[in-house]
Amino acid sequence: MDDDWAAPSGRRPGRSSAKRRPPPVGMSTVERLLAYEEIRQLVNRYALAVNMRDLDALVELFVEDVDAGAGRTGRAALADLFRVRAGDAEVDILEVTTHVIDLGDADHATGTVYSRCEMGAPGRWARQSIAYEDIYERRAETWYFVSRSHLLFYGLDVPERPLDQEPARWPHSPVGRGTVPYDWPSWQASRGG
């Protein structure tokens, strides 16, 4: 690959690589496996917190001094940023797919996470394929995000809005609008209900 290649956005590709890296010196196999699993759970909890609109759970996944942009730091600033980004979206369905983790040492790692997201706002439904480039850090025996870059493969408007269907009344009918996220208390609270 040409070292001068730049993405259409003008940004250079991230540090991610599909190449295998040697395990960090000084970490046992069990320590490495535990780190991988804890980081996977971190990423999965991020997706669930987004889907549930649970901002408290979402920002707790980041280091306390997270850079929230625009000269602001901390989890409260990050919550404000997430609140703005959610905008008028009614529902987000974020699914984690491929996840590659590179351990730097016992307390530092990077990763690339592929995700698919379907999202709906009044009168609109869209689908995205995403690659997140993450930096993770372990503090006080717990893994956190230091940063998470959202890179877009594509976004696509979907002509049919699934939430406009009649209720499915599962298990009587497999077709129609379901009860989640509407039944989740954190989602209801985010909508002022």
mmCIF file of C-alpha atoms in Angstrom:
data_model
loop_
_atom_site.group_PDB
_atom_site.id
_atom_site.type_symbol
_atom_site.label_atom_id
_atom_site.label_comp_id
_atom_site.label_asym_id
_atom_site.label_seq_id
_atom_site.Cartn_x
_atom_site.Cartn_y
_atom_site.Cartn_z
ATOM 1 C CA MET A 1 0.000 0.000 0.000
ATOM 2 C CA ASP A 2 1.239 3.475 -0.828
ATOM 3 C CA ASP A 3 2.297 5.303 2.358
ATOM 4 C CA ASP A 4 0.781 8.524 1.007
ATOM 5 C CA TRP A 5 -2.679 7.045 0.514
ATOM 6 C CA ALA A 6 -5.442 9.073 2.158
ATOM 7 C CA ALA A 7 -9.086 8.254 2.650
ATOM 8 C CA PRO A 8 -11.734 10.311 0.774
ATOM 9 C CA SER A 9 -12.120 12.379 3.941
ATOM 10 C CA GLY A 10 -8.471 13.410 3.638
ATOM 11 C CA ARG A 11 -7.639 11.586 6.874
ATOM 12 C CA ARG A 12 -4.881 9.015 6.835
ATOM 13 C CA PRO A 13 -5.859 5.476 7.747
ATOM 14 C CA GLY A 14 -5.626 4.620 11.458
ATOM 15 C CA ARG A 15 -3.086 2.443 13.194
ATOM 16 C CA SER A 16 -5.192 -0.665 12.731
ATOM 17 C CA SER A 17 -3.681 -3.660 11.065
ATOM 18 C CA ALA A 18 -4.873 -7.147 10.260
ATOM 19 C CA LYS A 19 -1.351 -8.450 10.871
ATOM 20 C CA ARG A 20 -0.846 -10.559 13.958
ATOM 21 C CA ARG A 21 1.276 -9.006 16.635
ATOM 22 C CA PRO A 22 3.368 -10.921 19.149
ATOM 23 C CA PRO A 23 1.861 -11.184 22.630
ATOM 24 C CA PRO A 24 3.016 -8.583 25.121
ATOM 25 C CA VAL A 25 6.040 -9.574 27.147
ATOM 26 C CA GLY A 26 5.229 -10.515 30.719
ATOM 27 C CA MET A 27 1.550 -11.400 30.228
ATOM 28 C CA SER A 28 0.493 -14.995 30.773
ATOM 29 C CA THR A 29 -1.930 -16.714 28.421
ATOM 30 C CA VAL A 30 -4.669 -16.445 31.056
ATOM 31 C CA GLU A 31 -4.005 -12.706 31.551
ATOM 32 C CA ARG A 32 -4.199 -12.154 27.790
ATOM 33 C CA LEU A 33 -7.432 -14.151 27.461
ATOM 34 C CA LEU A 34 -8.982 -12.244 30.355
ATOM 35 C CA ALA A 35 -7.982 -8.903 28.789
ATOM 36 C CA TYR A 36 -9.485 -9.921 25.427
ATOM 37 C CA GLU A 37 -12.762 -10.967 27.039
ATOM 38 C CA GLU A 38 -13.051 -7.857 29.219
ATOM 39 C CA ILE A 39 -12.432 -5.618 26.191
ATOM 40 C CA ARG A 40 -15.027 -7.541 24.158
ATOM 41 C CA GLN A 41 -17.535 -7.020 26.963
ATOM 42 C CA LEU A 42 -16.667 -3.297 27.001
ATOM 43 C CA VAL A 43 -17.536 -3.045 23.302
ATOM 44 C CA ASN A 44 -20.732 -5.086 23.695
ATOM 45 C CA ARG A 45 -21.832 -2.955 26.650
ATOM 46 C CA TYR A 46 -21.297 0.155 24.514
ATOM 47 C CA ALA A 47 -23.697 -1.221 21.878
ATOM 48 C CA LEU A 48 -26.296 -2.174 24.486
ATOM 49 C CA ALA A 49 -26.047 1.222 26.237
ATOM 50 C CA VAL A 50 -26.564 2.987 22.879
ATOM 51 C CA ASN A 51 -29.570 0.788 22.096
ATOM 52 C CA MET A 52 -31.059 1.336 25.563
ATOM 53 C CA ARG A 53 -30.278 5.089 25.516
ATOM 54 C CA ASP A 54 -28.563 4.606 28.889
ATOM 55 C CA LEU A 55 -26.175 7.580 28.942
ATOM 56 C CA ASP A 56 -24.958 6.840 32.476
ATOM 57 C CA ALA A 57 -23.909 3.319 31.483
ATOM 58 C CA LEU A 58 -22.464 4.581 28.192
ATOM 59 C CA VAL A 59 -20.161 7.257 29.610
ATOM 60 C CA GLU A 60 -19.021 4.983 32.470
ATOM 61 C CA LEU A 61 -17.317 2.835 29.815
ATOM 62 C CA PHE A 62 -14.825 5.662 29.145
ATOM 63 C CA VAL A 63 -11.902 6.846 31.274
ATOM 64 C CA GLU A 64 -12.886 9.600 33.708
ATOM 65 C CA ASP A 65 -10.725 12.167 31.907
ATOM 66 C CA VAL A 66 -11.997 11.312 28.416
ATOM 67 C CA ASP A 67 -11.458 13.973 25.753
ATOM 68 C CA ALA A 68 -14.974 14.955 24.671
ATOM 69 C CA GLY A 69 -13.767 17.421 22.023
ATOM 70 C CA ALA A 70 -14.145 21.186 21.768
ATOM 71 C CA GLY A 71 -11.750 21.593 24.716
ATOM 72 C CA ARG A 72 -14.008 19.648 27.108
ATOM 73 C CA THR A 73 -13.055 16.596 29.120
ATOM 74 C CA GLY A 74 -14.822 14.164 31.400
ATOM 75 C CA ARG A 75 -17.835 11.927 31.361
ATOM 76 C CA ALA A 76 -20.400 14.742 31.824
ATOM 77 C CA ALA A 77 -19.044 16.482 28.719
ATOM 78 C CA LEU A 78 -19.135 13.179 26.848
ATOM 79 C CA ALA A 79 -22.784 12.657 27.877
ATOM 80 C CA ASP A 80 -23.597 16.095 26.425
ATOM 81 C CA LEU A 81 -21.885 15.098 23.164
ATOM 82 C CA PHE A 82 -23.787 11.797 22.952
ATOM 83 C CA ARG A 83 -27.061 13.590 23.699
ATOM 84 C CA VAL A 84 -26.462 15.957 20.769
ATOM 85 C CA ARG A 85 -25.409 13.128 18.430
ATOM 86 C CA ALA A 86 -28.555 11.138 19.235
ATOM 87 C CA GLY A 87 -30.558 14.135 18.044
ATOM 88 C CA ASP A 88 -34.069 13.210 17.040
ATOM 89 C CA ALA A 89 -33.246 9.536 16.517
ATOM 90 C CA GLU A 90 -35.932 7.426 18.119
ATOM 91 C CA VAL A 91 -34.175 4.068 17.919
ATOM 92 C CA ASP A 92 -30.633 2.834 17.312
ATOM 93 C CA ILE A 93 -29.926 -0.851 16.820
ATOM 94 C CA LEU A 94 -26.150 -1.204 17.056
ATOM 95 C CA GLU A 95 -24.742 -4.694 16.414
ATOM 96 C CA VAL A 96 -21.106 -5.650 17.008
ATOM 97 C CA THR A 97 -19.572 -7.955 14.407
ATOM 98 C CA THR A 98 -15.813 -8.315 13.762
ATOM 99 C CA HIS A 99 -13.552 -7.272 16.653
ATOM 100 C CA VAL A 100 -9.749 -7.408 16.502
ATOM 101 C CA ILE A 101 -7.828 -6.479 19.659
ATOM 102 C CA ASP A 102 -4.100 -5.769 19.882
ATOM 103 C CA LEU A 103 -2.670 -5.777 23.389
ATOM 104 C CA GLY A 104 0.223 -3.379 23.886
ATOM 105 C CA ASP A 105 0.854 -4.419 27.478
ATOM 106 C CA ALA A 106 -1.176 -5.417 30.539
ATOM 107 C CA ASP A 107 -2.893 -2.003 30.671
ATOM 108 C CA HIS A 108 -3.039 -0.725 27.062
ATOM 109 C CA ALA A 109 -4.662 -2.015 23.894
ATOM 110 C CA THR A 110 -6.093 -0.906 20.575
ATOM 111 C CA GLY A 111 -8.841 -2.436 18.513
ATOM 112 C CA THR A 112 -10.931 -2.291 15.393
ATOM 113 C CA VAL A 113 -14.615 -3.097 15.706
ATOM 114 C CA TYR A 114 -17.023 -3.520 12.818
ATOM 115 C CA SER A 115 -20.638 -2.703 13.566
ATOM 116 C CA ARG A 116 -23.915 -2.398 11.758
ATOM 117 C CA CYS A 117 -26.442 0.128 12.887
ATOM 118 C CA GLU A 118 -30.041 0.660 11.957
ATOM 119 C CA MET A 119 -31.535 3.872 13.183
ATOM 120 C CA GLY A 120 -34.858 5.579 13.008
ATOM 121 C CA ALA A 121 -36.102 9.081 13.438
ATOM 122 C CA PRO A 122 -39.585 10.385 12.688
ATOM 123 C CA GLY A 123 -40.192 9.767 8.984
ATOM 124 C CA ARG A 124 -36.752 8.231 8.344
ATOM 125 C CA TRP A 125 -34.898 4.931 8.624
ATOM 126 C CA ALA A 126 -31.205 4.422 7.829
ATOM 127 C CA ARG A 127 -28.596 1.670 7.901
ATOM 128 C CA GLN A 128 -24.859 2.102 8.436
ATOM 129 C CA SER A 129 -21.796 -0.114 8.306
ATOM 130 C CA ILE A 130 -19.174 1.235 10.689
ATOM 131 C CA ALA A 131 -15.589 0.591 11.725
ATOM 132 C CA TYR A 132 -14.641 1.907 15.153
ATOM 133 C CA GLU A 133 -10.969 2.431 15.891
ATOM 134 C CA ASP A 134 -10.543 2.196 19.631
ATOM 135 C CA ILE A 135 -7.906 2.868 22.236
ATOM 136 C CA TYR A 136 -8.415 0.978 25.501
ATOM 137 C CA GLU A 137 -6.778 1.410 28.882
ATOM 138 C CA ARG A 138 -7.008 -0.612 32.069
ATOM 139 C CA ARG A 139 -7.283 1.452 35.230
ATOM 140 C CA ALA A 140 -7.798 -0.016 38.707
ATOM 141 C CA GLU A 141 -8.216 -3.496 37.161
ATOM 142 C CA THR A 142 -11.017 -2.348 34.791
ATOM 143 C CA TRP A 143 -10.808 -1.773 31.011
ATOM 144 C CA TYR A 144 -12.153 1.489 29.573
ATOM 145 C CA PHE A 145 -12.282 3.319 26.280
ATOM 146 C CA VAL A 146 -9.759 6.145 26.039
ATOM 147 C CA SER A 147 -11.112 7.061 22.619
ATOM 148 C CA ARG A 148 -13.406 5.681 19.973
ATOM 149 C CA SER A 149 -13.314 6.876 16.357
ATOM 150 C CA HIS A 150 -16.457 6.230 14.287
ATOM 151 C CA LEU A 151 -15.459 5.534 10.665
ATOM 152 C CA LEU A 152 -18.196 5.033 8.115
ATOM 153 C CA PHE A 153 -18.137 2.430 5.353
ATOM 154 C CA TYR A 154 -21.538 3.664 4.164
ATOM 155 C CA GLY A 155 -24.878 4.986 5.265
ATOM 156 C CA LEU A 156 -28.032 4.125 3.384
ATOM 157 C CA ASP A 157 -31.569 5.468 3.587
ATOM 158 C CA VAL A 158 -34.038 2.604 3.792
ATOM 159 C CA PRO A 159 -37.378 3.384 2.129
ATOM 160 C CA GLU A 160 -39.531 1.390 4.549
ATOM 161 C CA ARG A 161 -39.525 2.500 8.179
ATOM 162 C CA PRO A 162 -39.943 -0.679 10.284
ATOM 163 C CA LEU A 163 -41.294 1.227 13.289
ATOM 164 C CA ASP A 164 -44.347 2.355 11.282
ATOM 165 C CA GLN A 165 -45.734 -1.205 11.335
ATOM 166 C CA GLU A 166 -48.554 -2.329 13.584
ATOM 167 C CA PRO A 167 -47.424 -4.090 16.791
ATOM 168 C CA ALA A 168 -46.259 -7.665 16.253
ATOM 169 C CA ARG A 169 -47.928 -9.025 19.392
ATOM 170 C CA TRP A 170 -45.181 -11.646 19.617
ATOM 171 C CA PRO A 171 -45.419 -14.680 19.782
ATOM 172 C CA HIS A 172 -48.714 -14.600 17.861
ATOM 173 C CA SER A 173 -47.125 -12.802 14.917
ATOM 174 C CA PRO A 174 -43.430 -12.580 13.986
ATOM 175 C CA VAL A 175 -44.070 -9.510 11.808
ATOM 176 C CA GLY A 176 -44.595 -6.000 13.107
ATOM 177 C CA ARG A 177 -43.187 -3.515 15.594
ATOM 178 C CA GLY A 178 -41.743 -5.041 18.761
ATOM 179 C CA THR A 179 -41.659 -3.795 22.339
ATOM 180 C CA VAL A 180 -37.960 -2.873 22.585
ATOM 181 C CA PRO A 181 -36.519 -0.376 23.104
ATOM 182 C CA TYR A 182 -39.803 1.159 24.275
ATOM 183 C CA ASP A 183 -40.075 -1.057 27.376
ATOM 184 C CA TRP A 184 -36.562 -0.293 28.666
ATOM 185 C CA PRO A 185 -36.730 2.250 31.528
ATOM 186 C CA SER A 186 -33.531 4.004 30.380
ATOM 187 C CA TRP A 187 -34.994 4.479 26.889
ATOM 188 C CA GLN A 188 -38.248 5.825 28.368
ATOM 189 C CA ALA A 189 -36.279 8.234 30.576
ATOM 190 C CA SER A 190 -34.296 9.492 27.568
ATOM 191 C CA ARG A 191 -37.576 10.364 25.853
ATOM 192 C CA GLY A 192 -38.892 12.176 28.932
ATOM 193 C CA GLY A 193 -41.396 9.419 29.714
#
